[in-house]
Amino acid sequence: MEAEIEKVILSEAAIKERVQNIAKRIVVDYEGKKLTVIGVLNGGLIFLADLIRHIPFTVKIDTVRVNTYLGDATYPKREADIVDNIRLKVKGEHVIVVDDILDTGKTLAKTLQMIKEQNPLSIKICVLLNKRARREENVVADYSCFDIENQFVVGYGLDFDNKYRNLPYIAVLKT
Ligand code: IMP
Ligand code: MG
């Protein structure tokens, strides 16, 4: 796997430190409140697991599975579909949705729309990476660990062709 890596842009140590800092902010903001954290599969899996272990109070966890279809010649529009919704009821709960990356915003726009139908008390977004240059939807990251350039990255949950999710750092692949 390592032979296919061009460059590490965020080291394991840098991610660890930043995730801890973001978790501290969440702890301050949600202490004493009813919190449900919802991870977006598959990409948000690693970040979700690391983040929630820094939360010292009771928190409920659930996941959604979202398929994002990349545009191509026959179907140029990039669209997101919820293929597996949350099982928990979030009415009366504060919700944080956790994903690996905020890119065009389609995935999180769709996820938020689904969750809002249940009337949670509040809903915020927490992402590891933010690619501002590519935004198409009006979605804002309330908590974001790193802003990155418009480049394709893998590792720490992010994949290319379902590979590289288990790398402990964020990297750019050789072309
Ligand atoms: P969206 O464009 O904001 O809907 O992002 C959709 C999904 O595309 C994200 O949840 C990621 O799983 C994936 N994605 C976006 N940018 C990258 C990248 O640089 N590497 C790997 N996956 C990405
Ligand atoms: Mg994803």
mmCIF file of C-alpha atoms and ligand atoms in Angstrom:
data_model
loop_
_atom_site.group_PDB
_atom_site.id
_atom_site.type_symbol
_atom_site.label_atom_id
_atom_site.label_comp_id
_atom_site.label_asym_id
_atom_site.label_seq_id
_atom_site.Cartn_x
_atom_site.Cartn_y
_atom_site.Cartn_z
ATOM 1 C CA MET A 1 0.000 0.000 0.000
ATOM 2 C CA GLU A 2 2.738 2.424 1.008
ATOM 3 C CA ALA A 3 4.384 2.072 -2.404
ATOM 4 C CA GLU A 4 1.288 3.671 -3.950
ATOM 5 C CA ILE A 5 1.478 6.776 -1.747
ATOM 6 C CA GLU A 6 2.832 9.968 -3.299
ATOM 7 C CA LYS A 7 2.809 12.167 -0.235
ATOM 8 C CA VAL A 8 1.450 12.177 3.312
ATOM 9 C CA ILE A 9 -0.346 15.493 3.833
ATOM 10 C CA LEU A 10 -1.593 14.900 7.400
ATOM 11 C CA SER A 11 0.385 12.673 9.738
ATOM 12 C CA GLU A 12 -1.104 10.271 12.256
ATOM 13 C CA ALA A 13 0.118 12.501 15.097
ATOM 14 C CA ALA A 14 -1.353 15.677 13.575
ATOM 15 C CA ILE A 15 -4.746 13.980 13.112
ATOM 16 C CA LYS A 16 -4.701 12.617 16.649
ATOM 17 C CA GLU A 17 -4.004 16.028 18.159
ATOM 18 C CA ARG A 18 -6.628 17.822 16.084
ATOM 19 C CA VAL A 19 -9.334 15.189 16.701
ATOM 20 C CA GLN A 20 -8.693 15.549 20.422
ATOM 21 C CA ASN A 21 -9.066 19.355 20.179
ATOM 22 C CA ILE A 22 -12.315 19.155 18.250
ATOM 23 C CA ALA A 23 -13.637 16.589 20.740
ATOM 24 C CA LYS A 24 -12.835 19.004 23.583
ATOM 25 C CA ARG A 25 -14.921 21.711 21.887
ATOM 26 C CA ILE A 26 -17.799 19.270 21.479
ATOM 27 C CA VAL A 27 -17.561 18.257 25.129
ATOM 28 C CA VAL A 28 -17.780 21.915 26.206
ATOM 29 C CA ASP A 29 -20.701 22.598 23.830
ATOM 30 C CA TYR A 30 -22.780 19.501 24.709
ATOM 31 C CA GLU A 31 -22.035 18.735 28.367
ATOM 32 C CA GLY A 32 -25.356 18.237 30.167
ATOM 33 C CA LYS A 33 -27.311 17.853 26.904
ATOM 34 C CA LYS A 34 -28.862 14.802 25.247
ATOM 35 C CA LEU A 35 -26.485 14.079 22.402
ATOM 36 C CA THR A 36 -26.737 11.623 19.516
ATOM 37 C CA VAL A 37 -23.734 11.316 17.191
ATOM 38 C CA ILE A 38 -24.488 9.976 13.719
ATOM 39 C CA GLY A 39 -21.650 8.710 11.558
ATOM 40 C CA VAL A 40 -21.797 8.556 7.769
ATOM 41 C CA LEU A 41 -20.603 5.186 6.461
ATOM 42 C CA ASN A 42 -18.213 4.109 5.176
ATOM 43 C CA GLY A 43 -15.885 7.100 5.110
ATOM 44 C CA GLY A 44 -16.761 8.540 8.523
ATOM 45 C CA LEU A 45 -16.116 5.257 10.338
ATOM 46 C CA ILE A 46 -12.567 5.831 11.589
ATOM 47 C CA PHE A 47 -13.095 9.478 12.530
ATOM 48 C CA LEU A 48 -16.335 8.611 14.361
ATOM 49 C CA ALA A 49 -14.631 5.861 16.362
ATOM 50 C CA ASP A 50 -11.735 8.078 17.430
ATOM 51 C CA LEU A 51 -13.874 11.136 18.156
ATOM 52 C CA ILE A 52 -16.465 9.498 20.409
ATOM 53 C CA ARG A 53 -13.804 7.938 22.632
ATOM 54 C CA HIS A 54 -12.879 11.456 23.777
ATOM 55 C CA ILE A 55 -16.442 12.136 24.952
ATOM 56 C CA PRO A 56 -16.681 11.341 28.681
ATOM 57 C CA PHE A 57 -20.472 11.645 29.105
ATOM 58 C CA THR A 58 -23.415 9.566 27.829
ATOM 59 C CA VAL A 59 -23.835 9.777 24.088
ATOM 60 C CA LYS A 60 -25.908 7.704 21.683
ATOM 61 C CA ILE A 61 -24.348 6.522 18.436
ATOM 62 C CA ASP A 62 -25.932 5.556 15.137
ATOM 63 C CA THR A 63 -24.944 5.512 11.482
ATOM 64 C CA VAL A 64 -26.351 6.230 8.045
ATOM 65 C CA ARG A 65 -25.087 4.691 4.843
ATOM 66 C CA VAL A 66 -25.024 7.073 1.922
ATOM 67 C CA ASN A 67 -24.140 6.254 -1.667
ATOM 68 C CA THR A 68 -22.710 9.113 -3.657
ATOM 69 C CA TYR A 69 -22.817 8.581 -7.371
ATOM 70 C CA LEU A 70 -19.972 10.221 -9.169
ATOM 71 C CA GLY A 71 -20.933 11.941 -12.373
ATOM 72 C CA ASP A 72 -19.987 10.344 -15.665
ATOM 73 C CA ALA A 73 -20.782 10.801 -19.348
ATOM 74 C CA THR A 74 -24.129 9.018 -19.183
ATOM 75 C CA TYR A 75 -25.220 10.517 -15.857
ATOM 76 C CA PRO A 76 -23.274 13.713 -15.260
ATOM 77 C CA LYS A 77 -24.976 14.804 -12.058
ATOM 78 C CA ARG A 78 -23.392 13.911 -8.759
ATOM 79 C CA GLU A 79 -26.132 12.719 -6.413
ATOM 80 C CA ALA A 80 -26.330 11.243 -2.934
ATOM 81 C CA ASP A 81 -28.828 8.599 -1.793
ATOM 82 C CA ILE A 82 -29.459 7.413 1.738
ATOM 83 C CA VAL A 83 -29.394 3.609 1.421
ATOM 84 C CA ASP A 84 -29.622 2.854 5.143
ATOM 85 C CA ASN A 85 -31.164 5.344 7.550
ATOM 86 C CA ILE A 86 -30.656 5.697 11.321
ATOM 87 C CA ARG A 87 -32.569 3.367 13.634
ATOM 88 C CA LEU A 88 -32.514 5.682 16.658
ATOM 89 C CA LYS A 89 -35.199 8.296 17.163
ATOM 90 C CA VAL A 90 -33.638 11.735 17.473
ATOM 91 C CA LYS A 91 -36.689 13.836 18.329
ATOM 92 C CA GLY A 92 -35.712 15.759 21.458
ATOM 93 C CA GLU A 93 -32.008 15.020 20.936
ATOM 94 C CA HIS A 94 -29.131 17.244 19.926
ATOM 95 C CA VAL A 95 -27.478 15.687 16.885
ATOM 96 C CA ILE A 96 -23.967 15.866 15.449
ATOM 97 C CA VAL A 97 -23.427 14.268 12.035
ATOM 98 C CA VAL A 98 -19.864 13.038 11.537
ATOM 99 C CA ASP A 99 -18.280 12.433 8.130
ATOM 100 C CA ASP A 100 -14.806 12.112 6.685
ATOM 101 C CA ILE A 101 -14.987 15.025 4.268
ATOM 102 C CA LEU A 102 -17.200 17.903 3.192
ATOM 103 C CA ASP A 103 -16.672 18.113 -0.552
ATOM 104 C CA THR A 104 -19.560 19.162 -2.839
ATOM 105 C CA GLY A 105 -21.850 18.908 0.202
ATOM 106 C CA LYS A 106 -24.352 16.583 -1.510
ATOM 107 C CA THR A 107 -23.881 13.740 0.981
ATOM 108 C CA LEU A 108 -24.331 15.888 4.065
ATOM 109 C CA ALA A 109 -27.156 17.958 2.559
ATOM 110 C CA LYS A 110 -29.119 14.746 1.948
ATOM 111 C CA THR A 111 -28.243 13.308 5.358
ATOM 112 C CA LEU A 112 -29.313 16.487 7.166
ATOM 113 C CA GLN A 113 -32.563 16.620 5.227
ATOM 114 C CA MET A 114 -33.427 13.066 6.376
ATOM 115 C CA ILE A 115 -32.553 13.689 10.010
ATOM 116 C CA LYS A 116 -34.372 17.033 10.178
ATOM 117 C CA GLU A 117 -37.628 15.240 9.327
ATOM 118 C CA GLN A 118 -37.509 13.807 12.861
ATOM 119 C CA ASN A 119 -37.315 17.268 14.446
ATOM 120 C CA PRO A 120 -34.180 16.969 16.591
ATOM 121 C CA LEU A 121 -33.502 19.844 19.027
ATOM 122 C CA SER A 122 -30.453 20.864 17.005
ATOM 123 C CA ILE A 123 -28.228 19.462 14.289
ATOM 124 C CA LYS A 124 -24.573 20.201 13.566
ATOM 125 C CA ILE A 125 -21.911 18.867 11.233
ATOM 126 C CA CYS A 126 -18.465 17.620 12.198
ATOM 127 C CA VAL A 127 -15.963 16.626 9.503
ATOM 128 C CA LEU A 128 -12.333 15.653 9.454
ATOM 129 C CA LEU A 129 -11.619 17.424 6.162
ATOM 130 C CA ASN A 130 -13.136 20.422 4.426
ATOM 131 C CA LYS A 131 -12.609 20.993 0.677
ATOM 132 C CA ARG A 132 -14.176 24.433 0.377
ATOM 133 C CA ALA A 133 -13.278 24.878 -3.295
ATOM 134 C CA ARG A 134 -15.697 22.169 -4.423
ATOM 135 C CA ARG A 135 -18.857 23.181 -2.587
ATOM 136 C CA GLU A 136 -22.120 22.984 -4.537
ATOM 137 C CA GLU A 137 -24.638 22.814 -1.683
ATOM 138 C CA ASN A 138 -25.241 25.327 1.079
ATOM 139 C CA VAL A 139 -23.735 23.166 3.839
ATOM 140 C CA VAL A 140 -21.434 24.516 6.543
ATOM 141 C CA ALA A 141 -19.136 22.474 8.780
ATOM 142 C CA ASP A 142 -19.703 23.506 12.400
ATOM 143 C CA TYR A 143 -16.640 21.508 13.461
ATOM 144 C CA SER A 144 -13.851 20.807 10.990
ATOM 145 C CA CYS A 145 -10.405 19.416 11.726
ATOM 146 C CA PHE A 146 -8.539 20.487 8.574
ATOM 147 C CA ASP A 147 -9.120 22.585 5.459
ATOM 148 C CA ILE A 148 -7.515 20.944 2.434
ATOM 149 C CA GLU A 149 -6.798 21.930 -1.163
ATOM 150 C CA ASN A 150 -8.818 20.582 -4.055
ATOM 151 C CA GLN A 151 -6.937 17.288 -4.355
ATOM 152 C CA PHE A 152 -8.029 13.662 -4.021
ATOM 153 C CA VAL A 153 -6.881 12.136 -0.729
ATOM 154 C CA VAL A 154 -7.036 8.698 0.918
ATOM 155 C CA GLY A 155 -6.570 7.249 4.393
ATOM 156 C CA TYR A 156 -8.196 7.508 7.827
ATOM 157 C CA GLY A 157 -11.521 6.312 6.377
ATOM 158 C CA LEU A 158 -11.216 7.850 2.919
ATOM 159 C CA ASP A 159 -10.901 5.424 0.037
ATOM 160 C CA PHE A 160 -10.033 5.075 -3.591
ATOM 161 C CA ASP A 161 -11.871 2.081 -5.073
ATOM 162 C CA ASN A 162 -12.594 0.952 -1.487
ATOM 163 C CA LYS A 163 -8.887 0.710 -0.660
ATOM 164 C CA TYR A 164 -6.636 2.707 1.692
ATOM 165 C CA ARG A 165 -9.300 3.390 4.364
ATOM 166 C CA ASN A 166 -7.073 1.731 6.985
ATOM 167 C CA LEU A 167 -4.079 4.032 6.491
ATOM 168 C CA PRO A 168 -3.592 5.943 9.777
ATOM 169 C CA TYR A 169 -2.713 9.180 7.910
ATOM 170 C CA ILE A 170 -4.137 11.258 5.030
ATOM 171 C CA ALA A 171 -2.220 11.007 1.781
ATOM 172 C CA VAL A 172 -2.226 11.731 -1.940
ATOM 173 C CA LEU A 173 -1.843 8.732 -4.270
ATOM 174 C CA LYS A 174 0.720 8.382 -7.058
ATOM 175 C CA THR A 175 -0.879 8.887 -10.445
HETATM 176 P P1 IMP B 1 -19.716 15.266 -1.104
HETATM 177 O O1 IMP B 1 -19.239 15.661 -2.470
HETATM 178 O O2 IMP B 1 -19.552 16.391 -0.093
HETATM 179 O O3 IMP B 1 -21.093 14.717 -1.139
HETATM 180 O O4 IMP B 1 -18.761 14.102 -0.607
HETATM 181 C C1 IMP B 1 -19.123 12.800 -0.927
HETATM 182 C C2 IMP B 1 -18.205 11.767 -0.456
HETATM 183 O O5 IMP B 1 -17.189 11.695 -1.436
HETATM 184 C C3 IMP B 1 -17.480 11.950 0.861
HETATM 185 O O6 IMP B 1 -18.239 11.507 1.971
HETATM 186 C C4 IMP B 1 -16.304 11.037 0.637
HETATM 187 O O7 IMP B 1 -16.638 9.707 0.984
HETATM 188 C C5 IMP B 1 -16.061 11.168 -0.854
HETATM 189 N N1 IMP B 1 -14.921 12.035 -1.148
HETATM 190 C C6 IMP B 1 -14.899 13.349 -1.425
HETATM 191 N N2 IMP B 1 -13.632 13.789 -1.623
HETATM 192 C C7 IMP B 1 -12.842 12.700 -1.457
HETATM 193 C C8 IMP B 1 -11.417 12.487 -1.512
HETATM 194 O O8 IMP B 1 -10.581 13.376 -1.737
HETATM 195 N N3 IMP B 1 -11.004 11.205 -1.288
HETATM 196 C C9 IMP B 1 -11.860 10.179 -1.021
HETATM 197 N N4 IMP B 1 -13.183 10.331 -0.939
HETATM 198 C C10 IMP B 1 -13.670 11.580 -1.162
HETATM 199 MG MG MG B 2 -18.323 9.287 2.496
#
